[in-house]
mmCIF file of C-alpha atoms in Angstrom:
data_model
loop_
_atom_site.group_PDB
_atom_site.id
_atom_site.type_symbol
_atom_site.label_atom_id
_atom_site.label_comp_id
_atom_site.label_asym_id
_atom_site.label_seq_id
_atom_site.Cartn_x
_atom_site.Cartn_y
_atom_site.Cartn_z
ATOM 1 C CA UNK A 1 0.000 0.000 0.000
ATOM 2 C CA UNK A 2 1.505 3.294 -1.106
ATOM 3 C CA UNK A 3 -0.724 5.515 1.015
ATOM 4 C CA UNK A 4 -0.837 5.160 4.782
ATOM 5 C CA UNK A 5 -4.345 5.526 6.138
ATOM 6 C CA UNK A 6 -4.286 6.236 9.849
ATOM 7 C CA UNK A 7 -7.799 7.160 10.907
ATOM 8 C CA UNK A 8 -7.351 7.340 14.656
ATOM 9 C CA UNK A 9 -4.569 7.492 17.210
ATOM 10 C CA UNK A 10 -5.475 3.983 18.377
ATOM 11 C CA UNK A 11 -4.633 2.455 15.008
ATOM 12 C CA UNK A 12 -1.370 0.564 14.605
ATOM 13 C CA UNK A 13 1.236 1.867 12.188
ATOM 14 C CA UNK A 14 2.463 -0.359 9.340
ATOM 15 C CA UNK A 15 5.622 -2.288 10.201
ATOM 16 C CA UNK A 16 8.872 -0.664 9.171
ATOM 17 C CA UNK A 17 11.758 -2.699 7.871
ATOM 18 C CA UNK A 18 15.003 -1.432 6.404
ATOM 19 C CA UNK A 19 14.535 -0.243 2.844
ATOM 20 C CA UNK A 20 10.840 0.589 3.267
ATOM 21 C CA UNK A 21 9.665 3.991 2.019
ATOM 22 C CA UNK A 22 9.232 6.838 4.498
ATOM 23 C CA UNK A 23 5.955 6.613 6.416
ATOM 24 C CA UNK A 24 3.597 9.400 5.386
ATOM 25 C CA UNK A 25 0.354 10.197 7.155
ATOM 26 C CA UNK A 26 -2.258 12.113 5.203
ATOM 27 C CA UNK A 27 -4.902 13.892 7.293
ATOM 28 C CA UNK A 28 -3.176 13.394 10.664
ATOM 29 C CA UNK A 29 -5.664 12.690 13.473
ATOM 30 C CA UNK A 30 -3.406 14.331 16.096
ATOM 31 C CA UNK A 31 -4.413 17.440 18.021
ATOM 32 C CA UNK A 32 -2.002 19.623 19.971
ATOM 33 C CA UNK A 33 -2.936 21.802 22.938
ATOM 34 C CA UNK A 34 -0.771 24.816 23.743
ATOM 35 C CA UNK A 35 -0.598 25.155 27.533
ATOM 36 C CA UNK A 36 0.706 27.776 29.899
ATOM 37 C CA UNK A 37 3.844 26.363 31.552
ATOM 38 C CA UNK A 38 3.463 25.437 35.206
ATOM 39 C CA UNK A 39 7.128 26.030 35.941
ATOM 40 C CA UNK A 40 9.071 28.991 34.533
ATOM 41 C CA UNK A 41 10.393 28.162 31.041
ATOM 42 C CA UNK A 42 13.005 29.960 28.892
ATOM 43 C CA UNK A 43 11.479 32.610 26.582
ATOM 44 C CA UNK A 44 11.877 30.537 23.418
ATOM 45 C CA UNK A 45 10.127 27.427 24.780
ATOM 46 C CA UNK A 46 6.510 26.588 23.940
ATOM 47 C CA UNK A 47 4.735 23.881 25.943
ATOM 48 C CA UNK A 48 2.258 21.498 24.273
ATOM 49 C CA UNK A 49 0.103 18.590 25.372
ATOM 50 C CA UNK A 50 0.313 15.975 22.642
ATOM 51 C CA UNK A 51 -1.233 12.527 22.109
ATOM 52 C CA UNK A 52 0.771 9.673 23.582
ATOM 53 C CA UNK A 53 1.577 8.130 20.221
ATOM 54 C CA UNK A 54 3.422 11.192 18.897
ATOM 55 C CA UNK A 55 7.216 11.349 18.988
ATOM 56 C CA UNK A 56 9.673 14.257 18.932
ATOM 57 C CA UNK A 57 10.068 13.911 15.162
ATOM 58 C CA UNK A 58 6.301 13.909 14.693
ATOM 59 C CA UNK A 59 5.944 17.092 16.752
ATOM 60 C CA UNK A 60 8.727 18.816 14.845
ATOM 61 C CA UNK A 61 7.229 17.950 11.454
ATOM 62 C CA UNK A 62 3.716 18.841 12.619
ATOM 63 C CA UNK A 63 4.609 22.293 13.899
ATOM 64 C CA UNK A 64 6.949 23.092 11.007
ATOM 65 C CA UNK A 65 4.669 21.964 8.205
ATOM 66 C CA UNK A 66 1.213 22.903 9.494
ATOM 67 C CA UNK A 67 2.004 26.083 11.433
ATOM 68 C CA UNK A 68 5.146 27.139 9.538
ATOM 69 C CA UNK A 69 7.000 27.809 12.793
ATOM 70 C CA UNK A 70 10.762 27.067 12.794
ATOM 71 C CA UNK A 71 11.545 24.461 15.445
ATOM 72 C CA UNK A 72 14.947 24.075 17.042
ATOM 73 C CA UNK A 73 14.647 21.277 19.591
ATOM 74 C CA UNK A 74 11.801 19.170 20.977
ATOM 75 C CA UNK A 75 11.831 17.406 24.326
ATOM 76 C CA UNK A 76 8.980 15.193 25.518
ATOM 77 C CA UNK A 77 7.917 13.575 28.748
ATOM 78 C CA UNK A 78 4.910 11.594 29.911
ATOM 79 C CA UNK A 79 2.908 13.000 32.787
ATOM 80 C CA UNK A 80 1.322 10.345 34.978
ATOM 81 C CA UNK A 81 -2.299 11.115 35.955
ATOM 82 C CA UNK A 82 -3.127 10.216 39.543
ATOM 83 C CA UNK A 83 -5.233 7.156 40.394
ATOM 84 C CA UNK A 84 -5.448 8.147 44.060
ATOM 85 C CA UNK A 85 -8.602 10.277 44.101
ATOM 86 C CA UNK A 86 -11.835 8.504 44.990
ATOM 87 C CA UNK A 87 -15.391 9.358 43.978
ATOM 88 C CA UNK A 88 -18.574 9.376 46.090
ATOM 89 C CA UNK A 89 -18.719 5.549 45.816
ATOM 90 C CA UNK A 90 -15.168 5.285 47.187
ATOM 91 C CA UNK A 91 -13.957 3.961 43.817
ATOM 92 C CA UNK A 92 -10.570 5.020 42.593
ATOM 93 C CA UNK A 93 -10.841 7.468 39.687
ATOM 94 C CA UNK A 94 -7.960 7.660 37.258
ATOM 95 C CA UNK A 95 -6.977 10.969 35.735
ATOM 96 C CA UNK A 96 -5.706 10.249 32.194
ATOM 97 C CA UNK A 97 -1.971 10.310 31.451
ATOM 98 C CA UNK A 98 -0.747 12.725 28.856
ATOM 99 C CA UNK A 99 2.451 13.549 27.003
ATOM 100 C CA UNK A 100 4.024 17.004 27.261
ATOM 101 C CA UNK A 101 6.313 18.427 24.588
ATOM 102 C CA UNK A 102 8.667 21.357 25.137
ATOM 103 C CA UNK A 103 9.336 22.913 21.735
ATOM 104 C CA UNK A 104 12.285 25.290 21.506
ATOM 105 C CA UNK A 105 11.875 27.778 18.673
ATOM 106 C CA UNK A 106 14.698 28.379 16.202
ATOM 107 C CA UNK A 107 16.002 31.678 14.767
ATOM 108 C CA UNK A 108 15.996 33.362 18.213
ATOM 109 C CA UNK A 109 12.203 33.689 18.268
ATOM 110 C CA UNK A 110 10.406 34.095 21.572
ATOM 111 C CA UNK A 111 6.906 33.260 22.670
ATOM 112 C CA UNK A 112 4.962 34.480 25.679
ATOM 113 C CA UNK A 113 1.658 32.872 26.614
ATOM 114 C CA UNK A 114 -0.949 35.657 26.286
ATOM 115 C CA UNK A 115 -3.761 36.528 28.688
ATOM 116 C CA UNK A 116 -6.868 35.225 26.930
ATOM 117 C CA UNK A 117 -9.370 36.352 29.579
ATOM 118 C CA UNK A 118 -8.853 40.083 30.049
ATOM 119 C CA UNK A 119 -11.414 41.993 32.118
ATOM 120 C CA UNK A 120 -13.835 43.768 29.806
ATOM 121 C CA UNK A 121 -16.362 46.426 30.919
ATOM 122 C CA UNK A 122 -19.643 45.000 29.699
ATOM 123 C CA UNK A 123 -22.354 47.604 29.025
ATOM 124 C CA UNK A 124 -25.781 45.932 28.800
ATOM 125 C CA UNK A 125 -28.243 46.909 26.056
ATOM 126 C CA UNK A 126 -30.710 49.744 26.659
ATOM 127 C CA UNK A 127 -34.067 48.714 28.116
ATOM 128 C CA UNK A 128 -33.012 45.086 28.631
ATOM 129 C CA UNK A 129 -33.532 43.025 31.777
ATOM 130 C CA UNK A 130 -29.797 42.976 32.555
ATOM 131 C CA UNK A 131 -29.622 46.769 32.459
ATOM 132 C CA UNK A 132 -32.541 47.111 34.893
ATOM 133 C CA UNK A 133 -30.973 44.512 37.205
ATOM 134 C CA UNK A 134 -27.624 46.303 37.161
ATOM 135 C CA UNK A 135 -29.303 49.652 37.880
ATOM 136 C CA UNK A 136 -31.228 48.119 40.773
ATOM 137 C CA UNK A 137 -28.020 46.626 42.248
ATOM 138 C CA UNK A 138 -26.259 49.967 41.960
ATOM 139 C CA UNK A 139 -29.164 51.714 43.779
ATOM 140 C CA UNK A 140 -29.103 49.064 46.516
ATOM 141 C CA UNK A 141 -25.378 49.542 47.043
ATOM 142 C CA UNK A 142 -25.885 53.297 47.241
ATOM 143 C CA UNK A 143 -28.613 52.824 49.867
ATOM 144 C CA UNK A 144 -26.462 50.508 51.992
ATOM 145 C CA UNK A 145 -23.553 52.992 52.153
ATOM 146 C CA UNK A 146 -23.280 54.938 55.460
ATOM 147 C CA UNK A 147 -23.996 58.680 55.648
ATOM 148 C CA UNK A 148 -20.949 60.470 54.143
ATOM 149 C CA UNK A 149 -21.563 63.468 56.429
ATOM 150 C CA UNK A 150 -20.527 61.385 59.464
ATOM 151 C CA UNK A 151 -16.954 61.270 58.127
ATOM 152 C CA UNK A 152 -16.351 57.505 58.413
ATOM 153 C CA UNK A 153 -17.660 57.156 62.017
ATOM 154 C CA UNK A 154 -19.916 54.125 62.502
ATOM 155 C CA UNK A 155 -23.672 54.532 63.076
ATOM 156 C CA UNK A 156 -23.529 52.062 66.000
ATOM 157 C CA UNK A 157 -23.327 54.910 68.455
ATOM 158 C CA UNK A 158 -26.561 56.917 68.778
ATOM 159 C CA UNK A 159 -27.145 60.215 67.053
ATOM 160 C CA UNK B 1 0.450 44.867 11.069
ATOM 161 C CA UNK B 2 0.608 41.490 9.443
ATOM 162 C CA UNK B 3 -2.539 42.293 7.454
ATOM 163 C CA UNK B 4 -1.193 45.565 6.024
ATOM 164 C CA UNK B 5 2.216 44.109 5.114
ATOM 165 C CA UNK B 6 0.490 41.217 3.353
ATOM 166 C CA UNK B 7 -1.775 43.722 1.571
ATOM 167 C CA UNK B 8 1.222 45.761 0.401
ATOM 168 C CA UNK B 9 2.968 42.618 -0.804
ATOM 169 C CA UNK B 10 -0.127 41.500 -2.712
ATOM 170 C CA UNK B 11 -0.534 44.909 -4.412
ATOM 171 C CA UNK B 12 3.161 44.796 -5.331
ATOM 172 C CA UNK B 13 2.578 41.316 -6.715
ATOM 173 C CA UNK B 14 -0.361 42.531 -8.794
ATOM 174 C CA UNK B 15 1.759 45.359 -10.231
ATOM 175 C CA UNK B 16 4.613 43.034 -11.096
ATOM 176 C CA UNK B 17 2.252 40.395 -12.465
ATOM 177 C CA UNK B 18 2.519 41.497 -16.086
ATOM 178 C CA UNK B 19 6.272 41.945 -15.850
ATOM 179 C CA UNK B 20 7.275 38.672 -14.244
ATOM 180 C CA UNK B 21 4.838 35.869 -13.637
ATOM 181 C CA UNK B 22 5.918 33.563 -10.905
ATOM 182 C CA UNK B 23 3.556 30.686 -11.355
ATOM 183 C CA UNK B 24 4.273 27.957 -8.911
ATOM 184 C CA UNK B 25 2.412 24.801 -8.131
ATOM 185 C CA UNK B 26 1.779 25.169 -4.449
ATOM 186 C CA UNK B 27 1.402 22.087 -2.324
ATOM 187 C CA UNK B 28 -1.805 21.706 -0.348
ATOM 188 C CA UNK B 29 -0.238 22.641 2.983
ATOM 189 C CA UNK B 30 1.585 25.657 1.620
ATOM 190 C CA UNK B 31 -1.606 26.963 0.076
ATOM 191 C CA UNK B 32 -3.459 26.688 3.407
ATOM 192 C CA UNK B 33 -0.570 28.518 5.072
ATOM 193 C CA UNK B 34 -0.598 31.349 2.512
ATOM 194 C CA UNK B 35 -4.379 31.495 2.767
ATOM 195 C CA UNK B 36 -4.281 32.007 6.505
ATOM 196 C CA UNK B 37 -1.359 34.432 6.217
ATOM 197 C CA UNK B 38 -2.946 36.539 3.502
ATOM 198 C CA UNK B 39 -6.380 36.757 5.048
ATOM 199 C CA UNK B 40 -7.073 39.676 7.389
ATOM 200 C CA UNK B 41 -8.573 39.200 10.844
ATOM 201 C CA UNK B 42 -12.279 40.111 10.302
ATOM 202 C CA UNK B 43 -12.649 37.389 7.694
ATOM 203 C CA UNK B 44 -11.213 34.664 9.872
ATOM 204 C CA UNK B 45 -14.278 33.253 11.628
ATOM 205 C CA UNK B 46 -16.660 32.693 8.703
ATOM 206 C CA UNK B 47 -13.859 31.085 6.722
ATOM 207 C CA UNK B 48 -13.378 28.085 8.971
ATOM 208 C CA UNK B 49 -16.988 26.894 8.798
ATOM 209 C CA UNK B 50 -19.070 26.860 5.599
ATOM 210 C CA UNK B 51 -16.924 29.086 3.408
ATOM 211 C CA UNK B 52 -16.747 29.229 -0.347
ATOM 212 C CA UNK B 53 -14.131 31.964 -0.604
ATOM 213 C CA UNK B 54 -11.139 29.558 -0.682
ATOM 214 C CA UNK B 55 -11.074 29.175 -4.438
ATOM 215 C CA UNK B 56 -10.874 32.911 -5.234
ATOM 216 C CA UNK B 57 -8.120 33.392 -2.629
ATOM 217 C CA UNK B 58 -6.304 30.380 -4.028
ATOM 218 C CA UNK B 59 -6.312 31.904 -7.542
ATOM 219 C CA UNK B 60 -4.695 35.060 -6.117
ATOM 220 C CA UNK B 61 -2.058 32.995 -4.332
ATOM 221 C CA UNK B 62 -1.297 30.920 -7.425
ATOM 222 C CA UNK B 63 -0.745 33.958 -9.618
ATOM 223 C CA UNK B 64 1.680 35.776 -7.337
ATOM 224 C CA UNK B 65 3.867 34.121 -4.734
ATOM 225 C CA UNK B 66 3.957 36.370 -1.665
ATOM 226 C CA UNK B 67 7.464 37.325 -0.554
ATOM 227 C CA UNK B 68 7.989 37.531 3.204
ATOM 228 C CA UNK B 69 11.092 39.066 4.646
ATOM 229 C CA UNK B 70 10.067 38.767 8.290
ATOM 230 C CA UNK B 71 9.255 35.442 9.928
ATOM 231 C CA UNK B 72 5.452 35.241 10.166
ATOM 232 C CA UNK B 73 4.582 35.133 13.855
ATOM 233 C CA UNK B 74 1.022 34.192 12.917
ATOM 234 C CA UNK B 75 2.240 30.637 13.284
ATOM 235 C CA UNK B 76 1.748 30.301 17.026
ATOM 236 C CA UNK B 77 -0.981 32.962 17.109
ATOM 237 C CA UNK B 78 -3.175 30.458 15.271
ATOM 238 C CA UNK B 79 -3.417 28.507 18.500
ATOM 239 C CA UNK B 80 -5.519 31.352 19.891
ATOM 240 C CA UNK B 81 -8.645 33.132 18.777
ATOM 241 C CA UNK B 82 -8.526 36.609 17.208
ATOM 242 C CA UNK B 83 -7.784 39.247 19.900
ATOM 243 C CA UNK B 84 -11.264 40.816 19.534
ATOM 244 C CA UNK B 85 -12.777 37.644 20.963
ATOM 245 C CA UNK B 86 -10.559 37.460 24.031
ATOM 246 C CA UNK B 87 -12.669 37.968 27.165
ATOM 247 C CA UNK B 88 -16.019 37.642 25.386
ATOM 248 C CA UNK B 89 -18.746 35.502 26.945
ATOM 249 C CA UNK B 90 -19.927 34.013 23.640
ATOM 250 C CA UNK B 91 -18.343 33.748 20.231
ATOM 251 C CA UNK B 92 -20.553 33.341 17.166
ATOM 252 C CA UNK B 93 -19.913 30.297 15.034
ATOM 253 C CA UNK B 94 -21.704 28.652 12.119
ATOM 254 C CA UNK B 95 -23.245 25.218 11.752
ATOM 255 C CA UNK B 96 -21.004 22.156 11.395
ATOM 256 C CA UNK B 97 -20.333 20.612 7.990
ATOM 257 C CA UNK B 98 -22.853 17.917 7.039
ATOM 258 C CA UNK B 99 -21.869 14.754 5.182
ATOM 259 C CA UNK B 100 -24.131 15.783 2.311
ATOM 260 C CA UNK B 101 -22.249 19.060 1.860
ATOM 261 C CA UNK B 102 -18.876 17.367 2.150
ATOM 262 C CA UNK B 103 -19.730 14.840 -0.544
ATOM 263 C CA UNK B 104 -20.007 17.663 -3.066
ATOM 264 C CA UNK B 105 -16.389 18.760 -2.419
ATOM 265 C CA UNK B 106 -13.369 17.494 -4.331
ATOM 266 C CA UNK B 107 -10.611 15.444 -2.703
ATOM 267 C CA UNK B 108 -8.233 18.401 -2.703
ATOM 268 C CA UNK B 109 -10.813 20.604 -0.995
ATOM 269 C CA UNK B 110 -11.465 17.933 1.626
ATOM 270 C CA UNK B 111 -7.752 17.569 2.246
ATOM 271 C CA UNK B 112 -7.382 21.306 2.836
ATOM 272 C CA UNK B 113 -10.523 21.418 4.967
ATOM 273 C CA UNK B 114 -9.086 18.697 7.168
ATOM 274 C CA UNK B 115 -6.166 20.936 8.081
ATOM 275 C CA UNK B 116 -8.431 23.933 8.659
ATOM 276 C CA UNK B 117 -10.578 21.878 11.035
ATOM 277 C CA UNK B 118 -7.448 20.507 12.688
ATOM 278 C CA UNK B 119 -6.109 23.989 13.393
ATOM 279 C CA UNK B 120 -9.505 25.162 14.644
ATOM 280 C CA UNK B 121 -9.714 22.186 17.005
ATOM 281 C CA UNK B 122 -6.210 22.871 18.303
ATOM 282 C CA UNK B 123 -7.254 26.450 18.978
ATOM 283 C CA UNK B 124 -10.393 25.363 20.847
ATOM 284 C CA UNK B 125 -8.482 22.814 22.920
ATOM 285 C CA UNK B 126 -5.950 25.493 23.854
ATOM 286 C CA UNK B 127 -8.717 27.861 24.952
ATOM 287 C CA UNK B 128 -10.423 25.079 26.915
ATOM 288 C CA UNK B 129 -7.262 24.157 28.804
ATOM 289 C CA UNK B 130 -6.452 27.790 29.550
ATOM 290 C CA UNK B 131 -9.994 28.436 30.807
ATOM 291 C CA UNK B 132 -9.645 25.458 33.176
ATOM 292 C CA UNK B 133 -6.311 26.830 34.350
ATOM 293 C CA UNK B 134 -7.644 30.339 34.983
ATOM 294 C CA UNK B 135 -10.926 29.159 36.479
ATOM 295 C CA UNK B 136 -12.964 30.939 33.806
ATOM 296 C CA UNK B 137 -15.745 29.738 31.556
ATOM 297 C CA UNK B 138 -14.752 28.844 28.048
ATOM 298 C CA UNK B 139 -16.610 31.060 25.533
ATOM 299 C CA UNK B 140 -19.015 28.967 23.412
ATOM 300 C CA UNK B 141 -17.895 25.401 24.238
ATOM 301 C CA UNK B 142 -20.375 24.013 21.678
ATOM 302 C CA UNK B 143 -17.782 24.859 19.006
ATOM 303 C CA UNK B 144 -15.779 21.799 20.066
ATOM 304 C CA UNK B 145 -18.733 19.492 19.423
ATOM 305 C CA UNK B 146 -19.333 21.109 16.042
ATOM 306 C CA UNK B 147 -15.729 20.654 15.016
ATOM 307 C CA UNK B 148 -15.718 17.049 16.225
ATOM 308 C CA UNK B 149 -18.793 16.270 14.183
ATOM 309 C CA UNK B 150 -17.349 17.978 11.098
ATOM 310 C CA UNK B 151 -14.124 15.995 11.398
ATOM 311 C CA UNK B 152 -15.988 12.720 11.867
ATOM 312 C CA UNK B 153 -18.205 13.377 8.856
ATOM 313 C CA UNK B 154 -15.188 14.304 6.726
ATOM 314 C CA UNK B 155 -13.596 11.001 7.762
ATOM 315 C CA UNK B 156 -16.768 9.136 6.828
ATOM 316 C CA UNK B 157 -16.910 10.733 3.386
ATOM 317 C CA UNK B 158 -13.236 10.005 2.675
ATOM 318 C CA UNK B 159 -13.659 6.398 3.842
ATOM 319 C CA UNK B 160 -16.680 6.004 1.566
ATOM 320 C CA UNK B 161 -14.689 7.246 -1.414
ATOM 321 C CA UNK B 162 -11.753 4.970 -0.607
ATOM 322 C CA UNK B 163 -14.093 1.989 -0.189
ATOM 323 C CA UNK B 164 -15.719 2.696 -3.547
ATOM 324 C CA UNK B 165 -12.331 3.016 -5.272
ATOM 325 C CA UNK B 166 -11.066 -0.189 -3.747
ATOM 326 C CA UNK B 167 -14.207 -2.115 -4.709
ATOM 327 C CA UNK B 168 -13.978 -0.875 -8.267
ATOM 328 C CA UNK B 169 -10.265 -1.482 -8.691
ATOM 329 C CA UNK B 170 -9.723 -4.721 -6.783
ATOM 330 C CA UNK B 171 -13.121 -6.038 -5.701
ATOM 331 C CA UNK B 172 -11.979 -6.262 -2.051
ATOM 332 C CA UNK B 173 -14.748 -5.406 0.405
ATOM 333 C CA UNK B 174 -12.494 -4.602 3.358
ATOM 334 C CA UNK B 175 -9.359 -2.470 3.563
ATOM 335 C CA UNK B 176 -7.790 -4.655 6.251
ATOM 336 C CA UNK B 177 -7.537 -8.368 5.383
ATOM 337 C CA UNK B 178 -9.054 -10.927 7.764
ATOM 338 C CA UNK B 179 -10.571 -14.374 8.069
ATOM 339 C CA UNK B 180 -13.329 -16.314 9.878
ATOM 340 C CA UNK B 181 -11.673 -18.271 12.704
ATOM 341 C CA UNK B 182 -12.739 -20.359 15.691
ATOM 342 C CA UNK B 183 -11.537 -19.348 19.123
ATOM 343 C CA UNK B 184 -10.834 -21.602 22.136
ATOM 344 C CA UNK B 185 -14.489 -21.451 23.197
ATOM 345 C CA UNK B 186 -15.814 -22.747 19.872
ATOM 346 C CA UNK B 187 -17.120 -19.357 18.767
ATOM 347 C CA UNK B 188 -16.562 -18.300 15.157
ATOM 348 C CA UNK B 189 -15.473 -14.671 14.748
ATOM 349 C CA UNK B 190 -13.848 -12.365 12.170
ATOM 350 C CA UNK B 191 -10.127 -12.290 12.937
ATOM 351 C CA UNK B 192 -8.409 -9.207 11.477
ATOM 352 C CA UNK B 193 -4.839 -9.818 10.349
ATOM 353 C CA UNK B 194 -1.931 -7.945 11.858
ATOM 354 C CA UNK B 195 1.450 -7.187 10.352
ATOM 355 C CA UNK B 196 4.288 -9.288 11.738
ATOM 356 C CA UNK B 197 8.018 -9.271 11.127
ATOM 357 C CA UNK B 198 8.223 -13.101 11.296
ATOM 358 C CA UNK B 199 6.277 -15.908 9.608
ATOM 359 C CA UNK B 200 3.577 -17.409 11.840
ATOM 360 C CA UNK B 201 5.385 -20.681 12.486
ATOM 361 C CA UNK B 202 8.312 -18.766 14.057
ATOM 362 C CA UNK B 203 6.072 -16.449 16.120
ATOM 363 C CA UNK B 204 5.835 -17.976 19.626
ATOM 364 C CA UNK B 205 3.202 -15.584 20.976
ATOM 365 C CA UNK B 206 0.985 -16.191 17.937
ATOM 366 C CA UNK B 207 1.253 -19.978 18.318
ATOM 367 C CA UNK B 208 0.053 -19.729 21.919
ATOM 368 C CA UNK B 209 -3.173 -18.128 20.709
ATOM 369 C CA UNK B 210 -4.907 -21.355 19.460
ATOM 370 C CA UNK B 211 -7.397 -20.839 16.647
ATOM 371 C CA UNK B 212 -8.997 -24.251 17.252
ATOM 372 C CA UNK B 213 -11.246 -25.713 19.962
ATOM 373 C CA UNK B 214 -9.555 -28.392 22.127
ATOM 374 C CA UNK B 215 -11.382 -31.690 22.713
ATOM 375 C CA UNK B 216 -12.098 -31.095 26.427
ATOM 376 C CA UNK B 217 -14.242 -28.045 25.527
ATOM 377 C CA UNK B 218 -16.876 -30.321 23.875
ATOM 378 C CA UNK B 219 -19.020 -30.766 27.073
ATOM 379 C CA UNK B 220 -19.086 -26.980 27.582
ATOM 380 C CA UNK B 221 -20.179 -26.537 23.944
ATOM 381 C CA UNK B 222 -22.974 -29.005 24.457
ATOM 382 C CA UNK B 223 -24.178 -27.257 27.615
ATOM 383 C CA UNK B 224 -24.063 -23.895 25.851
ATOM 384 C CA UNK B 225 -26.110 -25.286 22.967
ATOM 385 C CA UNK B 226 -28.678 -26.718 25.399
ATOM 386 C CA UNK B 227 -28.953 -23.371 27.170
ATOM 387 C CA UNK B 228 -29.472 -21.573 23.863
ATOM 388 C CA UNK B 229 -32.143 -24.083 22.717
ATOM 389 C CA UNK B 230 -33.921 -23.911 26.074
ATOM 390 C CA UNK B 231 -34.055 -20.120 25.918
ATOM 391 C CA UNK B 232 -35.321 -20.258 22.327
ATOM 392 C CA UNK B 233 -38.156 -22.716 23.082
ATOM 393 C CA UNK B 234 -39.104 -20.722 26.172
ATOM 394 C CA UNK B 235 -39.387 -17.555 24.092
ATOM 395 C CA UNK B 236 -41.480 -19.292 21.379
ATOM 396 C CA UNK B 237 -43.784 -20.861 23.956
ATOM 397 C CA UNK B 238 -44.303 -17.545 25.697
ATOM 398 C CA UNK B 239 -45.110 -15.883 22.405
ATOM 399 C CA UNK B 240 -47.660 -18.574 21.388
ATOM 400 C CA UNK B 241 -49.306 -18.465 24.864
ATOM 401 C CA UNK B 242 -49.574 -14.686 24.568
ATOM 402 C CA UNK B 243 -51.183 -15.049 21.145
ATOM 403 C CA UNK B 244 -53.698 -17.607 22.515
ATOM 404 C CA UNK B 245 -54.699 -15.271 25.353
ATOM 405 C CA UNK B 246 -55.162 -12.368 22.944
ATOM 406 C CA UNK B 247 -57.184 -14.575 20.562
ATOM 407 C CA UNK B 248 -59.511 -15.435 23.436
ATOM 408 C CA UNK B 249 -59.996 -11.759 24.299
ATOM 409 C CA UNK B 250 -60.278 -10.489 20.736
ATOM 410 C CA UNK B 251 -61.628 -13.294 18.462
ATOM 411 C CA UNK B 252 -61.580 -11.125 15.315
ATOM 412 C CA UNK B 253 -57.831 -10.490 15.666
ATOM 413 C CA UNK B 254 -55.555 -11.717 12.863
ATOM 414 C CA UNK B 255 -52.779 -13.974 14.165
ATOM 415 C CA UNK B 256 -49.236 -12.585 13.772
ATOM 416 C CA UNK B 257 -47.507 -14.486 10.951
ATOM 417 C CA UNK B 258 -43.944 -15.337 12.020
#
């Protein structure tokens, strides 16, 4: 078979023996997740979670060909997911294992994981329910505030 | 910044078109890369799902090869959504691809679409993991399901086409060869062949597998057969008794023909 058809990550690869042509996978079923590093990493290192079946060479080819990002070095490790936690039936629940790849970019490029959830001031639409609710909450807060003329002194004492 | 530089390059290309035509045959992956590089941000979302604007962009890319002097940083930015959508509660997205729509597309188009869906899924997985890390809600998590369904349907369509080709060219019904074999318990099942580096008579693990039923299993087979027959007669008897009761209650009823 000239074309390698790998439909899922659970499928076995064809056997390789010396002299065989280079294995090519069309429509790779592998998905990478870019993660924020838990420990401080050098500025040119990007951290990925990759499927267990991928190797360093696979990651390098994937990132270079699909994302056109120059890759210098790739290091991988397998993170063991704990089997210690127990559920409400006292059964052990396994957290799945996953493979982590540290990709070092070439050509002195750097990458910093951005902040994807910045605080945005949300203004509700005019005349909507949310706007009325917000207005009501603001009025309530205003009512609960102590008298500013007392200059910060509590109202616990009389007068 | 990337958009304007790409725009300038494309206008330059258009001006130089008549003078020097650089017509190259772009590979599928390169064309997807140039497509994503050349496209400006506002057009990004509708292009991933249900777009028909590929072909016109592809013509542009074929006629003039864009020249980049700086390394395109859009590489790793494709793992994240466009910056306008950061911090939003919901992000609009279209319907997933249906198998019917995918069957109208050519093989090349499907191949390119696979990579588009792949990149989109990577982006969504990144956002999901980051939202878990930050303790925030992921905006529009239904996008993941849509992408999954699109990918599965694309797979189905490609498998159908490959099956049809194989049937026409060789007459083989299955892609992976196999055979009907008996296991140790006397059951007949479809055994799918695996690739081995040795012939079977030198493979010790394979020889331990036993694709025959030993003689001492015969009593168990007999008991299993008796159990099956007993269950079958019980079911038939119950059915006929039920029919008799119904016939008594409703004499005009037509008996079920089995």
